């Protein structure tokens, strides 16, 4: 077995969250490493319930409160989305005056996707998101492999490209045939597969659910539902537009990205690094890879937007931090330069700084407050945002 890839940043984020809050939810797509991480956090005084195991399920469905209330130390509830009826019980336990136990919930669906979850957990739970590996975890030398294969541990660590590709095809198949049903969603897997593949072709473009639906013979409601499911399973990202009155007409549609480039490449049928590099969507793929890094490493899940005017000025990512706006452009180019669009964004949005993230290794200034930044430089910059 491979040695574990260390993930100190997330580990620390969960530890800190557990200090603040008696209930912490670690959420991320299936197979991204949640259970593995939880085992690194637990010790002899921990209790682990796997809600996909029949025994653990039985114990908790018969007498949840009686089973959980006496426990001390850390209590892990894995795959919590499969038993949403536990959430009101957790709420009661979280409200106990002393904190006799801390609960770490692991889940692979966002609370919006599970009926009642958002309300039951509101205000009581600290959320931490986990995705696939990022470049700070795998090391800069592996950045290309991480991009080509994506960050799911089994895909990234596969012994060869064929094994990685096969793993991703299995992941897609399993998601369509089994996981969606586990969320309590009944839908024909082929429809969702075609839809997901369509999104792969649109990666980095704007999302128009009605138009998409028409192309696939789905009504708009179904198309929106498919987007919700893929977003709620942390597989697709919908980036909202930033609005600010600058007197220009703004693009209002969301932008859509597949969060993992390995799955993007698998859905596009790109088996090898060569095939990835000769595909026309190569630039968009890398830009999505960098965007996902920027949002995660800057901890900007809740304040990430894109900006675009009908005149053509654009900003791939805008992070709004306490009123200060930081812009990001992602350029798949060894030698990025400033563009007119960047200067318009600087002026119109009064950006504090604009980072042009590119696949090189050197950080350098392109213009006043416009900085070319390698992917690996993001973490250091995020500290100063
Ligand atoms: N940090 C890591 N280093 C190496 N392999 C990992 C790591 N995290 C997870 N894996 C492997 O990836 C697979 C999925 O991990 P798991 O923790 O079960 O994911 P999840 O609970 O999110 O579904 C497992 O085979 C696991 O061994
Ligand atoms: Mg798990």
Short mmCIF file of N, CA and C and ligand atoms in Angstrom, two decimals, residues 1 3-7 29-37 78-79 133 153-154 157, ligand 1:
data_model
loop_
_atom_site.label_atom_id
_atom_site.label_comp_id
_atom_site.label_asym_id
_atom_site.label_seq_id
_atom_site.Cartn_x
_atom_site.Cartn_y
_atom_site.Cartn_z
N UNK A 1 0.82 -1.21 0.00
CA UNK A 1 0.00 0.00 0.00
C UNK A 1 0.85 1.26 0.00
N UNK A 3 2.16 4.94 0.91
CA UNK A 3 2.13 5.77 2.12
C UNK A 3 1.09 6.86 1.91
N UNK A 4 0.53 7.34 3.00
CA UNK A 4 -0.48 8.39 2.87
C UNK A 4 0.15 9.70 2.41
N UNK A 5 -0.53 10.38 1.53
CA UNK A 5 -0.16 11.75 1.20
C UNK A 5 -0.64 12.63 2.37
N UNK A 6 0.24 13.40 2.93
CA UNK A 6 -0.13 14.19 4.11
C UNK A 6 -0.93 15.43 3.71
N UNK A 7 -1.94 15.74 4.51
CA UNK A 7 -2.82 16.88 4.21
C UNK A 7 -2.93 17.80 5.43
N UNK A 29 -16.62 15.30 -2.05
CA UNK A 29 -17.13 14.24 -2.91
C UNK A 29 -16.73 12.86 -2.38
N UNK A 30 -17.45 11.86 -2.80
CA UNK A 30 -17.08 10.49 -2.50
C UNK A 30 -15.65 10.22 -2.89
N UNK A 31 -14.94 9.46 -2.10
CA UNK A 31 -13.60 8.98 -2.48
C UNK A 31 -12.52 10.05 -2.44
N UNK A 32 -12.81 11.19 -1.82
CA UNK A 32 -11.76 12.22 -1.83
C UNK A 32 -10.83 12.08 -0.63
N UNK A 33 -11.17 11.23 0.33
CA UNK A 33 -10.26 10.99 1.46
C UNK A 33 -10.81 11.40 2.82
N UNK A 34 -12.12 11.53 2.95
CA UNK A 34 -12.70 11.98 4.24
C UNK A 34 -12.50 10.96 5.35
N UNK A 35 -12.82 9.70 5.06
CA UNK A 35 -12.70 8.67 6.09
C UNK A 35 -11.23 8.53 6.52
N UNK A 36 -10.35 8.56 5.55
CA UNK A 36 -8.92 8.45 5.84
C UNK A 36 -8.48 9.59 6.75
N UNK A 37 -8.92 10.78 6.44
CA UNK A 37 -8.55 11.94 7.25
C UNK A 37 -9.12 11.82 8.67
N UNK A 78 -19.91 8.55 9.84
CA UNK A 78 -19.46 8.55 8.46
C UNK A 78 -20.63 8.33 7.51
N UNK A 79 -20.63 9.03 6.39
CA UNK A 79 -21.71 8.97 5.38
C UNK A 79 -23.04 9.41 5.98
N UNK A 133 -6.71 15.89 -3.78
CA UNK A 133 -5.41 16.46 -3.41
C UNK A 133 -5.21 17.79 -4.13
N UNK A 153 -7.54 10.63 -4.68
CA UNK A 153 -6.33 9.89 -4.32
C UNK A 153 -6.08 8.66 -5.18
N UNK A 154 -7.12 7.86 -5.43
CA UNK A 154 -6.89 6.61 -6.17
C UNK A 154 -6.57 6.88 -7.64
N UNK A 157 -2.87 8.53 -7.56
CA UNK A 157 -1.81 7.60 -7.15
C UNK A 157 -1.77 6.31 -7.96
N1 LIG B 1 -4.09 11.07 2.05
C1 LIG B 1 -4.18 9.95 1.34
N2 LIG B 1 -3.07 9.35 0.82
C2 LIG B 1 -3.18 8.21 0.09
N3 LIG B 1 -4.33 7.60 -0.21
C3 LIG B 1 -5.47 8.14 0.27
C4 LIG B 1 -5.46 9.33 1.06
N4 LIG B 1 -6.72 9.64 1.38
C5 LIG B 1 -7.50 8.69 0.83
N5 LIG B 1 -6.76 7.78 0.17
C6 LIG B 1 -7.29 6.59 -0.55
O1 LIG B 1 -8.38 7.01 -1.38
C7 LIG B 1 -9.49 6.14 -1.26
C8 LIG B 1 -10.71 6.89 -0.78
O2 LIG B 1 -10.46 7.40 0.52
P1 LIG B 1 -11.60 7.54 1.61
O3 LIG B 1 -10.97 8.11 2.83
O4 LIG B 1 -12.31 6.22 1.77
O5 LIG B 1 -12.55 8.58 0.90
P2 LIG B 1 -14.01 9.07 1.31
O6 LIG B 1 -14.22 8.71 2.74
O7 LIG B 1 -13.98 10.54 1.07
O8 LIG B 1 -14.95 8.37 0.38
C9 LIG B 1 -9.05 5.03 -0.31
O9 LIG B 1 -8.61 3.94 -1.07
C10 LIG B 1 -7.89 5.63 0.46
O10 LIG B 1 -6.95 4.68 0.85
#
